[in-house]
Tab-separated table of C-alpha atoms in Angstrom:
chain	number	residue	atom	x	y	z
A	1	MET	CA	0.239	-0.177	0.124
A	2	SER	CA	1.061	3.545	-0.625
A	3	ARG	CA	1.792	5.439	2.507
A	4	LEU	CA	3.154	9.035	1.108
A	5	ARG	CA	3.226	11.857	3.419
A	6	TYR	CA	0.800	15.079	1.962
A	7	ARG	CA	1.948	18.237	1.766
A	8	VAL	CA	-0.256	20.804	0.142
A	9	ALA	CA	0.432	22.241	-3.372
A	10	GLY	CA	-3.213	24.553	-4.162
A	11	PRO	CA	-5.099	24.072	-7.245
A	12	SER	CA	-2.845	27.410	-9.232
A	13	ARG	CA	0.964	25.763	-7.561
A	14	ARG	CA	2.923	23.340	-8.680
A	15	LEU	CA	2.874	20.045	-7.765
A	16	HIS	CA	6.177	18.583	-6.392
A	17	SER	CA	7.745	15.564	-5.425
A	18	GLY	CA	9.660	13.487	-7.330
A	19	CYS	CA	9.311	10.527	-5.734
A	20	MET	CA	5.701	11.008	-5.617
A	21	GLN	CA	5.592	12.179	-10.058
A	22	SER	CA	7.723	8.930	-10.347
A	23	LEU	CA	4.352	6.814	-9.355
A	24	ASP	CA	2.103	8.250	-11.819
A	25	VAL	CA	3.733	6.561	-14.671
A	26	LEU	CA	3.537	3.186	-13.384
A	27	THR	CA	-0.171	1.277	-13.946
A	28	ARG	CA	-1.580	-0.583	-11.097
A	29	GLU	CA	-5.735	-0.901	-9.594
A	30	TRP	CA	-5.952	1.396	-6.221
A	31	ARG	CA	-7.937	0.371	-3.339
A	32	ILE	CA	-10.557	3.237	-2.193
A	33	ALA	CA	-12.597	2.674	0.769
A	34	VAL	CA	-15.909	4.821	0.386
A	35	VAL	CA	-17.720	6.270	3.590
A	36	ALA	CA	-21.177	7.385	1.538
A	37	GLY	CA	-22.125	8.779	4.774
A	38	ASP	CA	-25.855	10.824	5.920
A	39	GLY	CA	-27.624	13.630	4.030
A	40	ILE	CA	-26.150	14.572	0.688
A	41	GLY	CA	-23.449	12.611	1.336
A	42	PRO	CA	-24.828	9.966	-1.181
A	43	GLU	CA	-24.964	12.612	-3.847
A	44	LEU	CA	-21.787	14.009	-3.302
A	45	VAL	CA	-19.438	10.593	-2.928
A	46	ASP	CA	-21.659	10.113	-6.053
A	47	SER	CA	-19.987	13.200	-7.684
A	48	ALA	CA	-16.921	12.599	-6.305
A	49	THR	CA	-16.048	8.816	-7.042
A	50	ALA	CA	-17.124	9.931	-11.217
A	51	VAL	CA	-14.805	12.281	-11.126
A	52	LEU	CA	-12.125	10.333	-9.497
A	53	ARG	CA	-11.885	7.420	-11.769
A	54	ALA	CA	-12.187	9.582	-15.221
A	55	ALA	CA	-9.367	11.682	-13.349
A	56	VAL	CA	-7.160	7.616	-12.548
A	57	GLU	CA	-8.420	5.940	-16.035
A	58	ALA	CA	-6.978	8.608	-17.724
A	59	ASP	CA	-3.638	7.632	-16.905
A	60	GLY	CA	-4.427	3.944	-17.662
A	61	ASP	CA	-4.997	2.952	-14.140
A	62	THR	CA	-7.837	1.470	-12.290
A	63	VAL	CA	-9.235	2.332	-9.263
A	64	ALA	CA	-11.540	-0.720	-7.178
A	65	PHE	CA	-14.414	1.323	-4.662
A	66	SER	CA	-15.265	-1.171	-1.248
A	67	TRP	CA	-18.626	0.603	-0.245
A	68	ILE	CA	-18.208	0.845	3.787
A	69	ASP	CA	-21.421	1.669	5.719
A	70	GLY	CA	-21.148	3.836	8.563
A	71	GLY	CA	-22.250	7.125	9.777
A	72	ALA	CA	-26.005	7.925	11.807
A	73	GLY	CA	-27.556	6.152	9.293
A	74	GLU	CA	-25.709	2.874	10.319
A	75	TYR	CA	-25.823	4.180	13.722
A	76	LEU	CA	-29.781	3.646	13.717
A	77	ARG	CA	-29.294	0.053	12.340
A	78	SER	CA	-26.721	-1.418	14.419
A	79	GLY	CA	-26.165	0.764	17.572
A	80	ARG	CA	-22.637	2.093	15.979
A	81	SER	CA	-21.615	4.295	13.746
A	82	LEU	CA	-18.759	1.713	12.447
A	83	GLY	CA	-18.965	-1.820	12.242
A	84	PRO	CA	-16.694	-4.097	14.309
A	85	GLY	CA	-13.258	-4.423	12.756
A	86	MET	CA	-13.468	-2.163	10.298
A	87	VAL	CA	-11.360	0.353	11.451
A	88	GLU	CA	-8.299	-2.042	10.980
A	89	ARG	CA	-9.680	-2.831	7.404
A	90	LEU	CA	-9.855	0.486	6.560
A	91	ARG	CA	-6.083	1.248	7.903
A	92	ASP	CA	-4.636	-2.013	6.465
A	93	ASP	CA	-6.496	-3.107	3.395
A	94	TYR	CA	-7.255	0.197	1.282
A	95	ASP	CA	-4.691	2.504	-0.146
A	96	ALA	CA	-7.054	5.628	1.178
A	97	VAL	CA	-10.531	6.449	2.025
A	98	LEU	CA	-12.864	8.256	1.314
A	99	LYS	CA	-15.957	9.728	3.040
A	100	GLY	CA	-18.633	12.279	2.733
A	101	PRO	CA	-20.480	13.724	5.573
A	102	VAL	CA	-21.846	11.612	8.123
A	103	GLY	CA	-24.372	13.114	10.931
A	104	LEU	CA	-28.202	13.258	11.570
A	105	PRO	CA	-29.436	16.353	13.546
A	106	ASP	CA	-31.887	14.298	15.348
A	107	VAL	CA	-30.035	11.230	15.892
A	108	ARG	CA	-28.657	11.654	19.880
A	109	HIS	CA	-26.796	9.941	22.551
A	110	SER	CA	-28.289	10.401	25.773
A	111	ASP	CA	-26.456	13.201	26.896
A	112	GLY	CA	-27.193	15.366	23.982
A	113	THR	CA	-24.646	14.737	21.858
A	114	GLU	CA	-24.602	13.065	18.132
A	115	ALA	CA	-24.695	9.858	17.778
A	116	GLY	CA	-23.529	8.602	14.882
A	117	LEU	CA	-20.246	10.565	13.872
A	118	LEU	CA	-17.408	9.016	12.493
A	119	GLY	CA	-14.267	11.799	13.452
A	120	GLY	CA	-13.625	10.508	16.479
A	121	VAL	CA	-13.521	6.518	15.696
A	122	LEU	CA	-11.467	6.980	12.706
A	123	ARG	CA	-9.393	9.793	13.846
A	124	LEU	CA	-8.060	8.028	16.840
A	125	GLY	CA	-8.611	4.630	15.397
A	126	LEU	CA	-6.515	5.412	12.556
A	127	ASP	CA	-4.223	7.814	14.272
A	128	THR	CA	-4.808	10.508	11.651
A	129	TYR	CA	-3.306	12.992	13.804
A	130	ALA	CA	-3.137	15.635	10.860
A	131	ASN	CA	-6.053	17.655	9.780
A	132	VAL	CA	-5.320	19.317	6.381
A	133	ARG	CA	-7.668	21.845	5.120
A	134	PRO	CA	-6.665	24.129	2.666
A	135	ILE	CA	-8.276	27.286	1.871
A	136	TRP	CA	-8.373	28.499	-1.567
A	137	LEU	CA	-9.977	31.303	-3.465
A	138	LEU	CA	-10.601	30.334	-6.791
A	139	PRO	CA	-12.060	32.462	-10.013
A	140	GLY	CA	-15.995	32.960	-10.387
A	141	VAL	CA	-16.683	32.646	-7.039
A	142	ARG	CA	-18.264	35.476	-4.776
A	143	THR	CA	-17.871	35.955	-1.663
A	144	PRO	CA	-18.629	38.319	1.118
A	145	THR	CA	-15.145	39.800	0.531
A	146	THR	CA	-12.874	41.725	-1.732
A	147	HIS	CA	-10.588	39.413	-1.644
A	148	ARG	CA	-9.899	37.976	-5.536
A	149	PRO	CA	-8.824	34.473	-6.623
A	150	GLY	CA	-5.041	33.891	-5.915
A	151	ASP	CA	-5.276	36.317	-2.681
A	152	ILE	CA	-6.164	33.659	-0.393
A	153	ASP	CA	-4.373	30.583	-0.813
A	154	TYR	CA	-3.345	28.839	2.964
A	155	VAL	CA	-3.185	25.997	4.599
A	156	ILE	CA	-4.648	24.539	8.200
A	157	VAL	CA	-3.128	22.066	9.666
A	158	ARG	CA	-5.177	21.217	12.822
A	159	GLU	CA	-3.796	18.770	15.270
A	160	ASN	CA	-6.207	16.142	14.924
A	161	THR	CA	-6.271	13.933	18.340
A	162	GLU	CA	-5.954	15.854	20.881
A	163	GLY	CA	-6.736	19.366	22.602
A	164	LEU	CA	-10.482	20.257	23.698
A	165	TYR	CA	-11.777	17.769	21.610
A	166	LEU	CA	-10.082	14.497	23.778
A	167	SER	CA	-12.910	15.118	25.565
A	168	ARG	CA	-15.490	14.226	23.639
A	169	GLY	CA	-17.870	11.777	25.019
A	170	SER	CA	-15.655	12.378	29.208
A	171	GLY	CA	-16.535	15.134	30.419
A	172	VAL	CA	-18.073	15.791	33.748
A	173	VAL	CA	-21.416	17.042	34.323
A	174	THR	CA	-23.389	17.409	37.267
A	175	SER	CA	-26.802	19.060	37.874
A	176	SER	CA	-24.721	22.720	38.267
A	177	ALA	CA	-21.811	22.220	36.623
A	178	ALA	CA	-19.555	21.011	33.327
A	179	CYS	CA	-16.067	20.478	32.668
A	180	ASP	CA	-14.222	19.524	29.614
A	181	GLN	CA	-10.681	18.730	29.967
A	182	LEU	CA	-7.978	20.416	27.248
A	183	MET	CA	-4.537	18.055	26.867
A	184	VAL	CA	-1.906	18.538	24.497
A	185	THR	CA	1.212	16.064	24.717
A	186	ARG	CA	5.181	16.771	24.017
A	187	ALA	CA	4.570	14.126	21.186
A	188	GLY	CA	0.900	14.810	19.952
A	189	CYS	CA	2.682	18.946	19.726
A	190	GLU	CA	5.303	17.679	17.931
A	191	ARG	CA	4.420	15.492	15.025
A	192	ALA	CA	1.809	18.083	14.318
A	193	ALA	CA	4.527	20.847	13.883
A	194	ARG	CA	6.830	19.114	11.633
A	195	PHE	CA	4.001	17.754	9.203
A	196	ALA	CA	3.112	21.483	9.161
A	197	PHE	CA	7.082	22.745	8.989
A	198	GLU	CA	7.636	19.686	5.706
A	199	THR	CA	3.573	21.059	4.201
A	200	ALA	CA	5.548	24.504	4.114
A	201	ARG	CA	8.229	23.271	2.595
A	202	GLY	CA	6.095	22.079	-0.290
A	203	ARG	CA	4.803	25.336	-1.054
A	204	GLN	CA	5.350	28.466	-2.597
A	205	GLY	CA	5.275	30.488	0.230
A	206	ALA	CA	2.204	33.220	1.170
A	207	PRO	CA	0.352	35.067	-1.551
A	208	ALA	CA	1.305	38.168	-0.029
A	209	ASP	CA	5.164	37.625	0.234
A	210	GLY	CA	5.982	34.691	-1.507
A	211	VAL	CA	7.829	33.671	1.781
A	212	ARG	CA	7.058	30.261	3.585
A	213	ARG	CA	5.648	30.232	6.789
A	214	VAL	CA	4.112	28.305	9.806
A	215	THR	CA	1.465	30.572	12.054
A	216	CYS	CA	1.373	28.784	15.015
A	217	VAL	CA	-2.315	29.906	16.295
A	218	ASP	CA	-3.519	29.617	20.278
A	219	LYS	CA	-4.330	31.449	23.288
A	220	SER	CA	-0.808	31.010	25.135
A	221	ASN	CA	-1.328	34.171	26.884
A	222	VAL	CA	-4.258	32.573	29.275
A	223	LEU	CA	-3.777	29.137	28.993
A	224	ARG	CA	-0.662	26.669	30.035
A	225	SER	CA	-1.763	24.028	27.376
A	226	PHE	CA	-1.128	26.090	24.394
A	227	ALA	CA	2.179	27.560	26.002
A	228	PHE	CA	3.302	24.713	26.237
A	229	MET	CA	2.043	23.817	22.162
A	230	ARG	CA	4.002	27.320	21.688
A	231	ALA	CA	7.032	26.310	23.259
A	232	VAL	CA	7.291	22.827	21.689
A	233	THR	CA	5.967	24.328	18.334
A	234	VAL	CA	9.318	26.668	18.314
A	235	GLU	CA	11.351	23.756	19.172
A	236	VAL	CA	10.299	21.878	16.555
A	237	GLY	CA	10.804	25.225	14.348
A	238	GLN	CA	14.389	25.263	14.700
A	239	GLU	CA	14.653	22.478	12.394
A	240	TYR	CA	13.286	24.394	9.661
A	241	PRO	CA	15.540	27.438	9.504
A	242	ASP	CA	14.106	27.898	6.032
A	243	ILE	CA	10.543	28.149	7.247
A	244	GLU	CA	9.588	31.690	9.079
A	245	LEU	CA	7.441	30.989	11.982
A	246	ASP	CA	5.121	33.490	13.338
A	247	PHE	CA	2.656	33.557	16.175
A	248	ARG	CA	-1.157	34.593	16.427
A	249	TYR	CA	-3.366	34.675	19.511
A	250	ALA	CA	-6.619	33.401	17.922
A	251	ASP	CA	-9.218	35.686	18.515
A	252	ALA	CA	-6.275	38.457	16.732
A	253	ALA	CA	-6.136	35.152	14.065
A	254	ALA	CA	-9.841	35.507	13.625
A	255	HIS	CA	-9.864	39.151	12.278
A	256	ASP	CA	-6.245	39.058	10.554
A	257	LEU	CA	-7.721	35.801	8.287
A	258	ILE	CA	-10.619	38.152	6.845
A	259	SER	CA	-8.256	41.698	7.105
A	260	ASP	CA	-4.999	40.276	5.876
A	261	PRO	CA	-5.321	36.501	4.390
A	262	GLY	CA	-2.381	36.562	1.972
A	263	HIS	CA	-0.197	36.754	4.514
A	264	PHE	CA	-0.855	33.606	5.522
A	265	ASP	CA	0.908	29.870	3.949
A	266	VAL	CA	0.780	27.287	6.843
A	267	VAL	CA	-1.445	28.079	9.947
A	268	LEU	CA	-0.933	25.820	12.910
A	269	THR	CA	-3.639	24.854	15.371
A	270	GLU	CA	-4.961	22.812	18.370
A	271	ASN	CA	-7.778	20.636	17.475
A	272	PHE	CA	-10.973	23.142	18.521
A	273	LEU	CA	-9.116	26.041	17.090
A	274	GLY	CA	-8.764	24.353	14.072
A	275	ASP	CA	-12.347	23.613	13.879
A	276	VAL	CA	-13.413	27.120	14.115
A	277	LEU	CA	-11.230	29.377	12.163
A	278	SER	CA	-11.343	26.761	9.235
A	279	ASP	CA	-15.136	27.712	8.696
A	280	LEU	CA	-14.156	31.505	9.129
A	281	GLY	CA	-11.831	30.867	6.088
A	282	ALA	CA	-14.352	29.043	4.000
A	283	ALA	CA	-16.489	31.871	4.623
A	284	THR	CA	-14.296	34.019	2.613
A	285	VAL	CA	-13.674	31.499	-0.395
A	286	GLY	CA	-17.839	30.990	-1.019
A	287	GLY	CA	-18.616	28.993	1.808
A	288	LEU	CA	-18.179	25.496	3.292
A	289	GLY	CA	-18.978	23.886	-0.253
A	290	MET	CA	-15.841	24.778	-1.363
A	291	CYS	CA	-13.601	23.486	0.910
A	292	PRO	CA	-12.027	19.457	0.668
A	293	SER	CA	-9.875	18.327	4.184
A	294	GLY	CA	-7.390	15.591	4.517
A	295	ASN	CA	-7.102	13.621	7.887
A	296	ILE	CA	-3.286	11.921	7.487
A	297	GLY	CA	-1.588	9.786	9.739
A	298	ASP	CA	1.508	7.540	9.237
A	299	ARG	CA	-0.463	4.638	8.300
A	300	ALA	CA	-3.678	5.685	6.775
A	301	ALA	CA	-5.722	8.657	5.853
A	302	TYR	CA	-9.169	9.327	4.869
A	303	PHE	CA	-10.409	12.504	2.596
A	304	GLU	CA	-13.585	14.710	3.171
A	305	PRO	CA	-16.237	17.845	3.216
A	306	ILE	CA	-15.528	19.794	6.584
A	307	HIS	CA	-19.094	20.675	6.291
A	308	GLY	CA	-21.864	18.871	7.734
A	309	SER	CA	-24.920	16.232	5.724
A	310	ALA	CA	-27.273	19.222	5.685
A	311	PRO	CA	-30.515	16.613	5.538
A	312	PRO	CA	-32.827	19.281	4.171
A	313	LEU	CA	-30.836	19.468	1.407
A	314	ALA	CA	-30.802	15.677	0.379
A	315	GLY	CA	-31.989	14.284	-2.662
A	316	THR	CA	-32.677	18.329	-3.627
A	317	ASP	CA	-30.118	18.386	-6.317
A	318	ARG	CA	-28.784	21.511	-4.243
A	319	ALA	CA	-25.502	20.616	-2.831
A	320	ASN	CA	-22.751	22.096	-3.811
A	321	PRO	CA	-20.239	18.756	-4.625
A	322	ILE	CA	-16.879	21.000	-5.009
A	323	SER	CA	-16.044	19.980	-1.748
A	324	GLN	CA	-16.163	16.785	-2.010
A	325	ILE	CA	-14.594	16.631	-5.499
A	326	LEU	CA	-11.106	18.435	-4.321
A	327	SER	CA	-11.336	16.078	-1.361
A	328	ALA	CA	-10.902	13.265	-3.839
A	329	ALA	CA	-8.163	14.939	-5.685
A	330	LEU	CA	-6.425	15.402	-2.086
A	331	LEU	CA	-6.749	11.772	-2.073
A	332	LEU	CA	-5.110	11.240	-5.003
A	333	GLU	CA	-2.354	13.414	-4.379
A	334	HIS	CA	-1.534	11.198	-1.296
A	335	ILE	CA	-1.704	8.497	-2.807
A	336	GLY	CA	1.224	9.762	-5.344
A	337	LEU	CA	-1.562	10.571	-8.513
A	338	THR	CA	-0.388	13.866	-8.496
A	339	GLY	CA	-1.050	14.113	-12.450
A	340	ALA	CA	-4.890	13.199	-11.773
A	341	ALA	CA	-4.614	15.543	-8.854
A	342	ALA	CA	-4.009	18.103	-10.976
A	343	ARG	CA	-6.051	17.420	-13.868
A	344	ILE	CA	-9.591	17.694	-11.071
A	345	HIS	CA	-8.129	21.028	-9.638
A	346	ALA	CA	-7.409	22.785	-13.154
A	347	ALA	CA	-11.006	21.114	-14.072
A	348	VAL	CA	-12.441	23.042	-11.330
A	349	ARG	CA	-10.937	25.817	-11.589
A	350	SER	CA	-11.808	26.513	-15.174
A	351	ALA	CA	-15.657	25.097	-14.622
A	352	LEU	CA	-15.472	27.867	-12.411
A	353	ALA	CA	-14.003	30.189	-14.382
A	354	ASP	CA	-16.259	30.507	-17.161
A	355	GLY	CA	-18.931	30.292	-15.614
A	356	ALA	CA	-20.140	26.781	-16.829
A	357	ILE	CA	-20.410	25.855	-12.551
A	358	LYS	CA	-22.538	29.691	-10.917
A	359	LEU	CA	-22.519	29.301	-7.257
A	360	THR	CA	-25.818	30.824	-5.603
A	361	ALA	CA	-25.172	33.412	-2.691
A	362	GLN	CA	-25.706	30.219	-0.577
A	363	GLY	CA	-23.150	28.546	-2.103
A	364	GLN	CA	-24.863	25.870	-4.226
A	365	PRO	CA	-24.273	25.429	-7.839
A	366	GLU	CA	-27.292	27.106	-9.469
A	367	ARG	CA	-27.913	24.482	-11.736
A	368	GLY	CA	-27.646	21.316	-9.489
A	369	THR	CA	-25.293	18.894	-8.424
A	370	ARG	CA	-25.478	16.915	-11.265
A	371	ALA	CA	-24.729	19.281	-13.523
A	372	CYS	CA	-21.696	20.981	-11.780
A	373	THR	CA	-20.364	17.284	-11.804
A	374	GLU	CA	-21.180	16.905	-15.488
A	375	ALA	CA	-19.271	20.433	-15.991
A	376	VAL	CA	-16.025	18.926	-14.149
A	377	LEU	CA	-16.778	15.499	-15.832
A	378	GLU	CA	-16.330	17.762	-19.485
A	379	ARG	CA	-13.203	19.939	-18.624
A	380	LEU	CA	-11.114	16.409	-17.424
């Protein structure tokens, strides 16, 4: 199985790494596990798998999809969000995993938290410690800001297995108070920071000045856990003298990601903060439907949109498939098929630029999900 380390190179940026590119000349069958998910998930995954297959087969390779039940629907059927032994299969039997959004608002645990989610199951079970969320402003996309295509092109590297979300399901609640613990470890901070610096080495720098830069976002002025994370990041940064390291407190980062996004190249965050700030970034590039993500570890990886399952849109042909399609492109880049990934990026970019895909103010494709997918397929 291919377990190549992922480095983000935006859709307009040169894809790289000789070892990855050398794999493009080989032909083989790639094994991809697919979790369709809930709500709009199956529609989006249908779009993404069609695009992924077309891109891969253009190089003479083939792809074998294995469809895996998981999410809130599976929880309602079996009492589990994923079948027994499935985490180990996803880790050992497939080149990567493509996942649709999961969750249904009415499927809940007795404590009120959502049931049927897969984030904690897969991130911890597969030890995918780096959540990679590219934020790109593409041509033809309307946004609430005055930024233009090319002004926004950064990557959030969110530590994915610790932080505040480590308390998922284990917080303490009484009738008068509740407590969730934020915990980070040296090992967790080190590997997330190293991933961020390696990602910066694979890019061409921030749009505003071309500087390869890692910005550590924290609240180290308030919380000891964040001060610890910052100190570890500084230590790791000494191994990368070619990469500039700077810092933002989380509240200042929220401001600057809107007012001065061109400064940012790679943004390193704790788990919870990365979740929040990536949604903020999405608002500046056309909405959540434009934003893919990868969850990447040393032995496994899975790829998904950053948004939820939007049950009211299910079956209406109004969901934006671009986030899921670009997640498929990230998957291809991760397993070494950089040529196929680049063609998907180019097809999406072209369809948006020439108006074949137009998005409403709510970020939905004007001509519908299927027409949006066809526009991408035509440009492949």
